[in-house]
PDB file of C-alpha atoms and ligand atoms in Angstrom:
ATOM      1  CA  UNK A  33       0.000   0.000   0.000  1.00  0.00           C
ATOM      2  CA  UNK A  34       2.682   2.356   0.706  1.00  0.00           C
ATOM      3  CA  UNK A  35       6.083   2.141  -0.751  1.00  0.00           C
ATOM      4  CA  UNK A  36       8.125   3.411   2.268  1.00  0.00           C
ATOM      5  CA  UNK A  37       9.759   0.833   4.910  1.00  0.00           C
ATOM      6  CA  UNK A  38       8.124   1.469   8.271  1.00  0.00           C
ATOM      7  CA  UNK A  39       9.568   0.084  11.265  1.00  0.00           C
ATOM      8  CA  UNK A  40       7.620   0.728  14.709  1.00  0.00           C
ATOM      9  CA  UNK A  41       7.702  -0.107  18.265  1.00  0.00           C
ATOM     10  CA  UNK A  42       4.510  -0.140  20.333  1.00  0.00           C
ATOM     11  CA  UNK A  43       5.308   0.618  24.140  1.00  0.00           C
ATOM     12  CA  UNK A  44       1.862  -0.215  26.925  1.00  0.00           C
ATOM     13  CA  UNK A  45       1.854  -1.866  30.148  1.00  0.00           C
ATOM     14  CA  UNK A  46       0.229  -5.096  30.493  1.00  0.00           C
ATOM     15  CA  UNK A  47      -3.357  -4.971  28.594  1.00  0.00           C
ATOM     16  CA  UNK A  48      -3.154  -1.698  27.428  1.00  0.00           C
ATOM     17  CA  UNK A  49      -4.339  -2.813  24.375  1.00  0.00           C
ATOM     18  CA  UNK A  50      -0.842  -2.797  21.684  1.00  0.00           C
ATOM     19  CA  UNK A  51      -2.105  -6.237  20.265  1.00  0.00           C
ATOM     20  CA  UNK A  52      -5.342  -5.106  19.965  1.00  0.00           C
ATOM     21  CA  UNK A  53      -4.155  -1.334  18.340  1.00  0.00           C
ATOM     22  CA  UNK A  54      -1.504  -3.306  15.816  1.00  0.00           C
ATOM     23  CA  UNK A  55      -4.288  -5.690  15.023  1.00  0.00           C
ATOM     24  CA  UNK A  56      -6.183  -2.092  13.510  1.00  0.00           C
ATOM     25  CA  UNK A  57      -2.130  -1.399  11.784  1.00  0.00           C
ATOM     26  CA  UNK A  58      -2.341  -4.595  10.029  1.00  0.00           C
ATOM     27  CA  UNK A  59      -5.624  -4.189   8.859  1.00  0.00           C
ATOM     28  CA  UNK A  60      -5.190  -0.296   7.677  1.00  0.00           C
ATOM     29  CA  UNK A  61      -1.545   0.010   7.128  1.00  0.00           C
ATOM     30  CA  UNK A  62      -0.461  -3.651   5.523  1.00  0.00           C
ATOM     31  CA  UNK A  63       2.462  -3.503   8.460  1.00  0.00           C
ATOM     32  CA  UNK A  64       3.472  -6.894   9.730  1.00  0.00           C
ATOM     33  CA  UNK A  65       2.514  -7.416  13.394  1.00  0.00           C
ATOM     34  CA  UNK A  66       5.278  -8.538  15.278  1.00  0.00           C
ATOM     35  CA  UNK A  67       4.746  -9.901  18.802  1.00  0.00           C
ATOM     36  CA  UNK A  68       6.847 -11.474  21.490  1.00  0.00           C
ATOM     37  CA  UNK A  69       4.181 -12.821  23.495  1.00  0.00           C
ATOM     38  CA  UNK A  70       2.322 -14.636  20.668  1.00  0.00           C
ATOM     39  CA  UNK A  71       5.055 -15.875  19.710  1.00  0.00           C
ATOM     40  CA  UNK A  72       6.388 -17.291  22.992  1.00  0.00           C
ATOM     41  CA  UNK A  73       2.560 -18.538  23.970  1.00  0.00           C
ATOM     42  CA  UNK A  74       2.354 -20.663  19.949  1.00  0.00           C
ATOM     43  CA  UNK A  75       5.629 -22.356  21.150  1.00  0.00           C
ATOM     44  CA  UNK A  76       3.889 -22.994  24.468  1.00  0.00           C
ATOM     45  CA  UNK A  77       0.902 -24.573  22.977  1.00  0.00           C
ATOM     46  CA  UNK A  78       3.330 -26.694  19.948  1.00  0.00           C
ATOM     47  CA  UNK A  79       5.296 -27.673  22.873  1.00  0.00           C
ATOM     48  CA  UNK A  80       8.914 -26.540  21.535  1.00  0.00           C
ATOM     49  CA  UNK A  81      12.102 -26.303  23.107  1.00  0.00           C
ATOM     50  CA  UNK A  82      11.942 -22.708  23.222  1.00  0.00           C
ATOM     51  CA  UNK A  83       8.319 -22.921  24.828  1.00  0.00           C
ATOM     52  CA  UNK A  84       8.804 -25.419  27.661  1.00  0.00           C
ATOM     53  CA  UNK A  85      12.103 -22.783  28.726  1.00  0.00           C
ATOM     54  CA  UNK A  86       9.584 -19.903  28.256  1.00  0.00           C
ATOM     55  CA  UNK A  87       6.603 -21.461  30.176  1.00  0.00           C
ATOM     56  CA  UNK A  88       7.295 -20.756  33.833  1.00  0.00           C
ATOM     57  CA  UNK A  89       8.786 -17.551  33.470  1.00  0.00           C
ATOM     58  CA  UNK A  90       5.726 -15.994  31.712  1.00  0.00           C
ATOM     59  CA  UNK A  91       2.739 -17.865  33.846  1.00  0.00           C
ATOM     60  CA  UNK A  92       4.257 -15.825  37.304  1.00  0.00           C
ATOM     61  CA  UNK A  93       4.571 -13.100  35.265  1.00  0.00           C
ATOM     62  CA  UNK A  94       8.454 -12.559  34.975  1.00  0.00           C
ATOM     63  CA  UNK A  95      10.384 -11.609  31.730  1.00  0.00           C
ATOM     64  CA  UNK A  96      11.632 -14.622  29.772  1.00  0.00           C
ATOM     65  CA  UNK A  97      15.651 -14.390  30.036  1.00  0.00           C
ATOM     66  CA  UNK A  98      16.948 -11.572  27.780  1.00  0.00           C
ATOM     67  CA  UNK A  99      19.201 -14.068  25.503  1.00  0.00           C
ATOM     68  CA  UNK A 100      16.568 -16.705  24.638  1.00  0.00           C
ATOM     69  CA  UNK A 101      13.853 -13.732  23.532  1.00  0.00           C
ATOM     70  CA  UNK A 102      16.319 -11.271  21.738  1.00  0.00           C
ATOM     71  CA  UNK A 103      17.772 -14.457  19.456  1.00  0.00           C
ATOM     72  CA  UNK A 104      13.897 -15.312  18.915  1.00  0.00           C
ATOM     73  CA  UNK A 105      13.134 -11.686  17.961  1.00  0.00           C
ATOM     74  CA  UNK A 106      15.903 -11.142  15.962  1.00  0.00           C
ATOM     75  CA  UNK A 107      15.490 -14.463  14.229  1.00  0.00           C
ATOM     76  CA  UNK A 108      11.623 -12.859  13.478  1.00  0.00           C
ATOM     77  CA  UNK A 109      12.744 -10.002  12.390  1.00  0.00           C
ATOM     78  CA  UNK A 110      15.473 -11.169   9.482  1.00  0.00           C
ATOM     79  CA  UNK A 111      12.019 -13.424   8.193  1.00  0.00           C
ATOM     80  CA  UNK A 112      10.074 -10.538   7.829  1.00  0.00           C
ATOM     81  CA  UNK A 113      12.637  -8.522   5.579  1.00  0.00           C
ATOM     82  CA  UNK A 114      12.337  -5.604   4.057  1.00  0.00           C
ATOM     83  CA  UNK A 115       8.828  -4.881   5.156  1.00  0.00           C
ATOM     84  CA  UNK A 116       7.030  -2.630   7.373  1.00  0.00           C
ATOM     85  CA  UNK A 117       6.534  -3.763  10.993  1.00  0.00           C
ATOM     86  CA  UNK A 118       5.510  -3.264  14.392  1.00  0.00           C
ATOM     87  CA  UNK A 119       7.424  -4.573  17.198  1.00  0.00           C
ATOM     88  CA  UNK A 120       4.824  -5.325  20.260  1.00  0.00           C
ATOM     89  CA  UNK A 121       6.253  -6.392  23.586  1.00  0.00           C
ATOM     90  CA  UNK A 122       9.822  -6.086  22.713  1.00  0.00           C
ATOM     91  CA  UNK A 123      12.240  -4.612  23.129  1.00  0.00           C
ATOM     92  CA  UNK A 124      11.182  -4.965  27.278  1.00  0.00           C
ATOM     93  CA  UNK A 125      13.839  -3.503  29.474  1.00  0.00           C
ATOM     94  CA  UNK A 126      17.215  -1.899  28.703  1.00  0.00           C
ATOM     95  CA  UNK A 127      19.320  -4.725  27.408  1.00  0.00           C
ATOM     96  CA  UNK A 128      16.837  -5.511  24.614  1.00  0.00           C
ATOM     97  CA  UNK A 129      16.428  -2.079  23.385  1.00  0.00           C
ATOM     98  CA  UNK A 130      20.213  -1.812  23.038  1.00  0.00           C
ATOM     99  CA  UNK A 131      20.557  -5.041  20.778  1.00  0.00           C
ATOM    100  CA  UNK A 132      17.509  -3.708  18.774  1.00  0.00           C
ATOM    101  CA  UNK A 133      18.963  -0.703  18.204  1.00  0.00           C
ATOM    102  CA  UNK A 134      22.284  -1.917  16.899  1.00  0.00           C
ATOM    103  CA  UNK A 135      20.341  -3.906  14.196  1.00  0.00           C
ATOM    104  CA  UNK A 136      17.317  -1.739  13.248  1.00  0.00           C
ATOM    105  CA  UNK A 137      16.400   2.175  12.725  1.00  0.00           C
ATOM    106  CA  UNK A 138      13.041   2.555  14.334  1.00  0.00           C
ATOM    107  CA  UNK A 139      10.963   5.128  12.911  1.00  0.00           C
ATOM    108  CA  UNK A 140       8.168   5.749  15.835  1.00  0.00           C
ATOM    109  CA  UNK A 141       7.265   4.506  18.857  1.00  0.00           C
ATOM    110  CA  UNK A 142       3.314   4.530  19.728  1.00  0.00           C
ATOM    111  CA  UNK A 143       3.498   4.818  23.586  1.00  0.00           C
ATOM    112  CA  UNK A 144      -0.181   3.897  24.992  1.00  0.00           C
ATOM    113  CA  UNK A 145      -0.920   5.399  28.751  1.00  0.00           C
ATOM    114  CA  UNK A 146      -3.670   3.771  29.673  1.00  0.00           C
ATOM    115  CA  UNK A 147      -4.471   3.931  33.693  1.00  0.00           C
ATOM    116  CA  UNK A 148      -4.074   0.987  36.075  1.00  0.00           C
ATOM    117  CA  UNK A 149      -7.701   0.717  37.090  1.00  0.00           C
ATOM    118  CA  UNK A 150      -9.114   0.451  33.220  1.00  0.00           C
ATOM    119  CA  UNK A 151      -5.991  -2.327  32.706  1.00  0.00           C
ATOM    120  CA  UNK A 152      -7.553  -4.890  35.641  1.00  0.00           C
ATOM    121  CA  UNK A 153     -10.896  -4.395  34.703  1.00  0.00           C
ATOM    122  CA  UNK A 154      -9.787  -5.206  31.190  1.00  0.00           C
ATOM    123  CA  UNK A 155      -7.944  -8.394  31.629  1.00  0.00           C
ATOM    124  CA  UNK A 156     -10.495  -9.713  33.806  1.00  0.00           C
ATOM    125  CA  UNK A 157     -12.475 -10.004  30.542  1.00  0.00           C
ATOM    126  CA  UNK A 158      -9.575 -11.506  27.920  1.00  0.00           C
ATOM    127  CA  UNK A 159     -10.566 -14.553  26.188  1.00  0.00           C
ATOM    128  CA  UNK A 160      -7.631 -15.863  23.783  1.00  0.00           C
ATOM    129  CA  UNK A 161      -7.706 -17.950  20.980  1.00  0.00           C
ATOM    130  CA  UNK A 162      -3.866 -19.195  21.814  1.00  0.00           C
ATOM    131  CA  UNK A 163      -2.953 -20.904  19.024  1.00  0.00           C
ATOM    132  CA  UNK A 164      -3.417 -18.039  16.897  1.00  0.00           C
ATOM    133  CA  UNK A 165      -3.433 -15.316  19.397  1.00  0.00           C
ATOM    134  CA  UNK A 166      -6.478 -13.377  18.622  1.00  0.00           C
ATOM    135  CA  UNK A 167      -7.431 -11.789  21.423  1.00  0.00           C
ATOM    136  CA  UNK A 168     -11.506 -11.287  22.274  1.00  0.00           C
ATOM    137  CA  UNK A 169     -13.051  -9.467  25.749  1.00  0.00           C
ATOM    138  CA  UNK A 170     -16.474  -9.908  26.999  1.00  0.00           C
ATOM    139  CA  UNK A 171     -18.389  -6.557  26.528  1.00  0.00           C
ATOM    140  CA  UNK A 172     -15.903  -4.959  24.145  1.00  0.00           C
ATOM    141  CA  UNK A 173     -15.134  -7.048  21.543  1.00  0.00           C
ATOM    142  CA  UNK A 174     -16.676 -10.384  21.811  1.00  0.00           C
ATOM    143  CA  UNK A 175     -16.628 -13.553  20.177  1.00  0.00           C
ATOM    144  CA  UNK A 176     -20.254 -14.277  18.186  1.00  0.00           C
ATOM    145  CA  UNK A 177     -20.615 -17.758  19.832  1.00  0.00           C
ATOM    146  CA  UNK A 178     -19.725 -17.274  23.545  1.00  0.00           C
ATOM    147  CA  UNK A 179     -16.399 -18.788  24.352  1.00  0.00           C
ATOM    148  CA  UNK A 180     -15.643 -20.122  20.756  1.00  0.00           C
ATOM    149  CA  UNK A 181     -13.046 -18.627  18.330  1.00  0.00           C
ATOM    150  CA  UNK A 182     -14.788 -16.916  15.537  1.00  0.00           C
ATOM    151  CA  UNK A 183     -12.591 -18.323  12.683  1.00  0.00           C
ATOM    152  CA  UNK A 184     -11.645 -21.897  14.044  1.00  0.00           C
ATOM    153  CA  UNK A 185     -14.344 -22.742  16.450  1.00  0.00           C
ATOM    154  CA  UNK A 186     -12.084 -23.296  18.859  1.00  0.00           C
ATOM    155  CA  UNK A 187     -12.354 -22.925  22.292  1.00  0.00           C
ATOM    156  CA  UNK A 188     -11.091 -20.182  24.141  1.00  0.00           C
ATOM    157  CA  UNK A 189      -9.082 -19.996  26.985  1.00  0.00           C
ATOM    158  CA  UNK A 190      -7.711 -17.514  29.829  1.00  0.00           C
ATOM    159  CA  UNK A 191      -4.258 -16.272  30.025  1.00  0.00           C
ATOM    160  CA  UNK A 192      -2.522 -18.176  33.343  1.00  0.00           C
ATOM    161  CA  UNK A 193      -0.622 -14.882  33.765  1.00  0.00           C
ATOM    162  CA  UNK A 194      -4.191 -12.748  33.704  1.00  0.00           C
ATOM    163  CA  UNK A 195      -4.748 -13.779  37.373  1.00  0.00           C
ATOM    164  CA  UNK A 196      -5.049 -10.375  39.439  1.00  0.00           C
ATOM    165  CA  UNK A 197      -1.656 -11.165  41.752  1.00  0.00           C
ATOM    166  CA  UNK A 198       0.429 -11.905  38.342  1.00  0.00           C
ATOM    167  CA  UNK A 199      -1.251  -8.857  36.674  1.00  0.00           C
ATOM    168  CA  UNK A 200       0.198  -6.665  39.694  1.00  0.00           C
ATOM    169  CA  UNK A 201       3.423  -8.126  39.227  1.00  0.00           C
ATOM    170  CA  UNK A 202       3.497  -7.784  35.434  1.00  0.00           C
ATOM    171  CA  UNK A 203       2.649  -4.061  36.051  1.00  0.00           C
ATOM    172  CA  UNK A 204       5.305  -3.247  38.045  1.00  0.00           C
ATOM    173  CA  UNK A 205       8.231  -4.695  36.211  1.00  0.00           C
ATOM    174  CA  UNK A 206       6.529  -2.883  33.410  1.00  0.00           C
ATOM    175  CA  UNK A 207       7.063   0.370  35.252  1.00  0.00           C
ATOM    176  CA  UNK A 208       9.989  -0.232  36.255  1.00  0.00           C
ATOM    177  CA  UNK A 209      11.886  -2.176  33.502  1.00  0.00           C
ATOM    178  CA  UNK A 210      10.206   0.238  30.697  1.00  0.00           C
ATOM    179  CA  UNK A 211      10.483   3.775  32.229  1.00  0.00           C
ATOM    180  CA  UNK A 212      14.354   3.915  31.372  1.00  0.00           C
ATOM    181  CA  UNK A 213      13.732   2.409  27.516  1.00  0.00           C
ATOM    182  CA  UNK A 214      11.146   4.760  27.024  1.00  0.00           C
ATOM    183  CA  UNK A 215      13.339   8.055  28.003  1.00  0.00           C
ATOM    184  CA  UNK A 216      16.302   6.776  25.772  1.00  0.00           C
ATOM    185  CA  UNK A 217      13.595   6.881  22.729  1.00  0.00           C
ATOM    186  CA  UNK A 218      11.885   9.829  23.708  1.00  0.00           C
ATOM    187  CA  UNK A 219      15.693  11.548  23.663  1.00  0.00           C
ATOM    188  CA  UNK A 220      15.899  10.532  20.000  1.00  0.00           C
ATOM    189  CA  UNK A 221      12.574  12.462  19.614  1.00  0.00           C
ATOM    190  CA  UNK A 222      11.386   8.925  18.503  1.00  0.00           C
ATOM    191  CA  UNK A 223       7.759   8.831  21.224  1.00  0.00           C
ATOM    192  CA  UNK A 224       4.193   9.667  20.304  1.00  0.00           C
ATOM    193  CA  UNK A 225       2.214   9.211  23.570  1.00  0.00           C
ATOM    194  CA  UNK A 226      -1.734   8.103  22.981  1.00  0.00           C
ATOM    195  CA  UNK A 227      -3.388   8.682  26.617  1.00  0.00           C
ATOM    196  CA  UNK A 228      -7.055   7.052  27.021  1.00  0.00           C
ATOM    197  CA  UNK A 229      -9.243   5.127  28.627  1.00  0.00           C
ATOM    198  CA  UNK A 230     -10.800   3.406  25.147  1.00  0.00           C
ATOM    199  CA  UNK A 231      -9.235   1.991  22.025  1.00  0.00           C
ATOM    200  CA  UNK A 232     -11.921   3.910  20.590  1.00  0.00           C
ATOM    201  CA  UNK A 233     -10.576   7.317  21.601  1.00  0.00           C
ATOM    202  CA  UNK A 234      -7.080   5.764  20.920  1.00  0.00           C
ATOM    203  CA  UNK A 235      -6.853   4.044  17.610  1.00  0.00           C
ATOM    204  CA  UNK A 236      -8.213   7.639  15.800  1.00  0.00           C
ATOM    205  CA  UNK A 237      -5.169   9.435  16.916  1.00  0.00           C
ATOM    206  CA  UNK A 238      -2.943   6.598  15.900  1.00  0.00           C
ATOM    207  CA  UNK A 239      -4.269   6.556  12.571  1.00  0.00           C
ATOM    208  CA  UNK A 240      -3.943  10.020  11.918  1.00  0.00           C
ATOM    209  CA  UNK A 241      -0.149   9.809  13.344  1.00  0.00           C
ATOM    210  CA  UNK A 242       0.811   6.645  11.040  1.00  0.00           C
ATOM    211  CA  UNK A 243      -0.723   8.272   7.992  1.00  0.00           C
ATOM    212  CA  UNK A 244       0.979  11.539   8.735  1.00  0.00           C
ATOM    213  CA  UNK A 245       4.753   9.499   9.036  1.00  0.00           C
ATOM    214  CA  UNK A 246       4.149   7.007   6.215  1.00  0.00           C
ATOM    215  CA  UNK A 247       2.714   8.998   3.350  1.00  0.00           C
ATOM    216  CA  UNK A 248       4.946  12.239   4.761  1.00  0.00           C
TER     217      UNK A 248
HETATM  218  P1  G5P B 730       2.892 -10.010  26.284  1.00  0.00           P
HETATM  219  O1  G5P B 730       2.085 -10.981  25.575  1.00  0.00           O
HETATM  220  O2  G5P B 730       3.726  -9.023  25.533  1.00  0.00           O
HETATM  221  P2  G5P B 730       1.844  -7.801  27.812  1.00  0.00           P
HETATM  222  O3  G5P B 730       1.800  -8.037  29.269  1.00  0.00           O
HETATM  223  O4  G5P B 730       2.831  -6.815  27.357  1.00  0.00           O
HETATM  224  O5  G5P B 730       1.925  -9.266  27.278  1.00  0.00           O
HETATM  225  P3  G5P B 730      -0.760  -7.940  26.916  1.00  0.00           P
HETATM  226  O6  G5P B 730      -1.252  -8.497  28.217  1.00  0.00           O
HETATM  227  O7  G5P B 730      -0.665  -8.849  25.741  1.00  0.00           O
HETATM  228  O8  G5P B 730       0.570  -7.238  27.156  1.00  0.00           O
HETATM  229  P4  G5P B 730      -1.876  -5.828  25.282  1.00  0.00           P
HETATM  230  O9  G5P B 730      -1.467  -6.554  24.059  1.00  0.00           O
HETATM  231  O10 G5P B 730      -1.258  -4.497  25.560  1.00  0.00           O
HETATM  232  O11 G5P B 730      -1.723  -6.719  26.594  1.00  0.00           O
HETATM  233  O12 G5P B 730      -3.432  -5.624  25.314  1.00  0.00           O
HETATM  234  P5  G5P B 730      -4.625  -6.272  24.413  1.00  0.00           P
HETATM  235  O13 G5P B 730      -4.585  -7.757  24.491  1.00  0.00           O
HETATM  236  O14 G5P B 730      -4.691  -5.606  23.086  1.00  0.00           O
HETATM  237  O15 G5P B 730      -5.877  -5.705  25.253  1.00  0.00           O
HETATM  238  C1  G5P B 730      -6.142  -6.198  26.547  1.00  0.00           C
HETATM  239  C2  G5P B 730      -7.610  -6.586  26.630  1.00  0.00           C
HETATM  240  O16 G5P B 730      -8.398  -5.400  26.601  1.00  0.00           O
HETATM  241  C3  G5P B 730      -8.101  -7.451  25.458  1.00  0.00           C
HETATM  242  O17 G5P B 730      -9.029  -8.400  25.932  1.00  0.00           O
HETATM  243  C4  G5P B 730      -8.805  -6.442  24.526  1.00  0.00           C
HETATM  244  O18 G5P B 730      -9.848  -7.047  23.748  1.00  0.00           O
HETATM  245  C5  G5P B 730      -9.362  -5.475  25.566  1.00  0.00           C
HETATM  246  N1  G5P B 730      -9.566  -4.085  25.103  1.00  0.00           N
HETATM  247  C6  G5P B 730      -8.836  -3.350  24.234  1.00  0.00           C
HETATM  248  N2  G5P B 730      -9.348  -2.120  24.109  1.00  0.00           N
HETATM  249  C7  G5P B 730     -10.436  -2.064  24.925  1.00  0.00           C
HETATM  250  C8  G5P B 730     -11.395  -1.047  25.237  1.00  0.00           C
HETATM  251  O19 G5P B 730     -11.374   0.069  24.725  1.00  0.00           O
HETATM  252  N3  G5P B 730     -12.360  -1.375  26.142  1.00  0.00           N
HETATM  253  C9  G5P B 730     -12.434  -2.620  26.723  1.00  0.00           C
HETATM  254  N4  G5P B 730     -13.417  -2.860  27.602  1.00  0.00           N
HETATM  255  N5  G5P B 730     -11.549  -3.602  26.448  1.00  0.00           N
HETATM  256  C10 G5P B 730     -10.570  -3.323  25.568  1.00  0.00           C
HETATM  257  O20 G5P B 730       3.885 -10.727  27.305  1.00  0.00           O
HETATM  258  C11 G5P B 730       3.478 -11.788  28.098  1.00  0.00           C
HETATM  259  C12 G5P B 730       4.665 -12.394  28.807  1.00  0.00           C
HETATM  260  O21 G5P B 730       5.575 -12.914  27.837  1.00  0.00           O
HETATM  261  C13 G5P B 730       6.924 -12.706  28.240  1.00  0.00           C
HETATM  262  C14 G5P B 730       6.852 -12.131  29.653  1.00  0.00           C
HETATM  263  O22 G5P B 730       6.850 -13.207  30.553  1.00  0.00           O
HETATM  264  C15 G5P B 730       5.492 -11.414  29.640  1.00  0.00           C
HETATM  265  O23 G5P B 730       4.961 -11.206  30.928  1.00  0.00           O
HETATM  266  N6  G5P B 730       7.556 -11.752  27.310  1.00  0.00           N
HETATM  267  C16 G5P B 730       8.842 -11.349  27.386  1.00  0.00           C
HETATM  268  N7  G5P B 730       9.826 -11.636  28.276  1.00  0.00           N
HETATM  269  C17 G5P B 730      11.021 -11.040  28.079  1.00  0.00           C
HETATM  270  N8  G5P B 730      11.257 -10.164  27.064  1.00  0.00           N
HETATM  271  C18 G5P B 730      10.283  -9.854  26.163  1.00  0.00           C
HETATM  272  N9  G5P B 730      10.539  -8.979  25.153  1.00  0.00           N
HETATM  273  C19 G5P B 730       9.010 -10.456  26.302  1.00  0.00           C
HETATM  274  N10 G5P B 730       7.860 -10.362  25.592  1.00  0.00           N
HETATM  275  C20 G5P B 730       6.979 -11.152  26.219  1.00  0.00           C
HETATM  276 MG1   MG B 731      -0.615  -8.472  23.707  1.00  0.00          MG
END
């Protein structure tokens, strides 16, 4: 659609809504949706090597070690090739960002600032389909037969690391671990911050911003 590489980063805590905002970039923008956590749940559910290492670390709601998710990122990103992307859930602390940054030029990062309170209520309410990780919630986007995925007919499950004490925990790493990446982009003038309470108030000022920086 457009003829310009893109490559973005989308920054939120925990259930601020970046898969569900890049699932809207895919859809408008033809940008490849690149996502850590997918990817480390699919090798979960198939079982792999790389799942059964990642398994414990993401059901309490710790990072997965820096050296097994940076050589599966990378590895993603060399696939994808010359093609516009966006990067959700990584780069996730300090150490990742500076490896990603030695191999890529980022062109934007979306930041979304959505408050705490809106987050719990929100993950409460998240129904996966995990082996393709589309993501529904009851009230705001559901699935047209209750609990069923609407393109398989599979069943859907909840995220182990949705329980309210792991969601706590997830937040604050998330504050803690992301507060220094997001300075060192926001000093390369690199940050667009999208504050809300709704994807609906969100995704509008997104699209405007991508349309602005890819057709500009
Ligand atoms: P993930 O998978 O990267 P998180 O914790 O960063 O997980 P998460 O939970 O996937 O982020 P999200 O993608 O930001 O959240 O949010 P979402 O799924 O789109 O939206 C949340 C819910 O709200 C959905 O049900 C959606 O339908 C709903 N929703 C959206 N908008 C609205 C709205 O306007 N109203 C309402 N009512 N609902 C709405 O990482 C998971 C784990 O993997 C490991 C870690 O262990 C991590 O904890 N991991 C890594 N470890 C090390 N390094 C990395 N780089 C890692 N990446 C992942
Ligand atoms: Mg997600």
């Amino acid at each position: 659609m457009y003829t310009k590489i893109f490559r973005a980063v989308i920054i939120g805590a925990p259930g601020s809504g970046k898969g569900t905002i890049s699932e809207r970039i895919v859809k408008t923008f033809g940008f490849l949706h690149i996502s850590s956590g997918d990817i480390l749940r699919q090798n979960i559910i198939n079982n792999t090597d790389l799942g059964r290492k990642a398994q414990d670390f993401i059901n309490s709601g710790q990072l997965v070690p820096d050296e097994i998710v940076t050589k599966t990122m990378l590895a993603r990103i060399t696939e994808v090739g010359n093609k516009s992307y966006i990067l959700d859930g990584f780069p996730r602390n300090s150490a990742q960002a500076d490896i990603l940054s030695a191999r890529e030029q980022i062109d934007a990062v979306i930041n979304l600032n959505i408050p705490h309170d809106v987050i719990i209520s929100r993950v409460k309410n998240r129904w996966i389909h995990a082996p393709s990780g589309r993501v529904y919630n009851i009230g705001f986007d559901d699935p047209k037969v209750p609990g069923k995925d609407d393109v398989t007919g599979e069943r859907l499950t909840q995220r182990e690391d949705d329980k309210p004490e792991v969601v706590a925990k997830r937040l604050q790493l998330y504050d803690e671990l992301m507060s220094p990446v997001l300075a060192w982009y926001a000093e390369r003038g690199l940050v667009s911050s999208f504050k809300g309470r709704e994807t609906k108030e969100i995704w509008p000022r997104v699209e405007r911003f991508l349309k602005d920086k890819v057709q500009g």
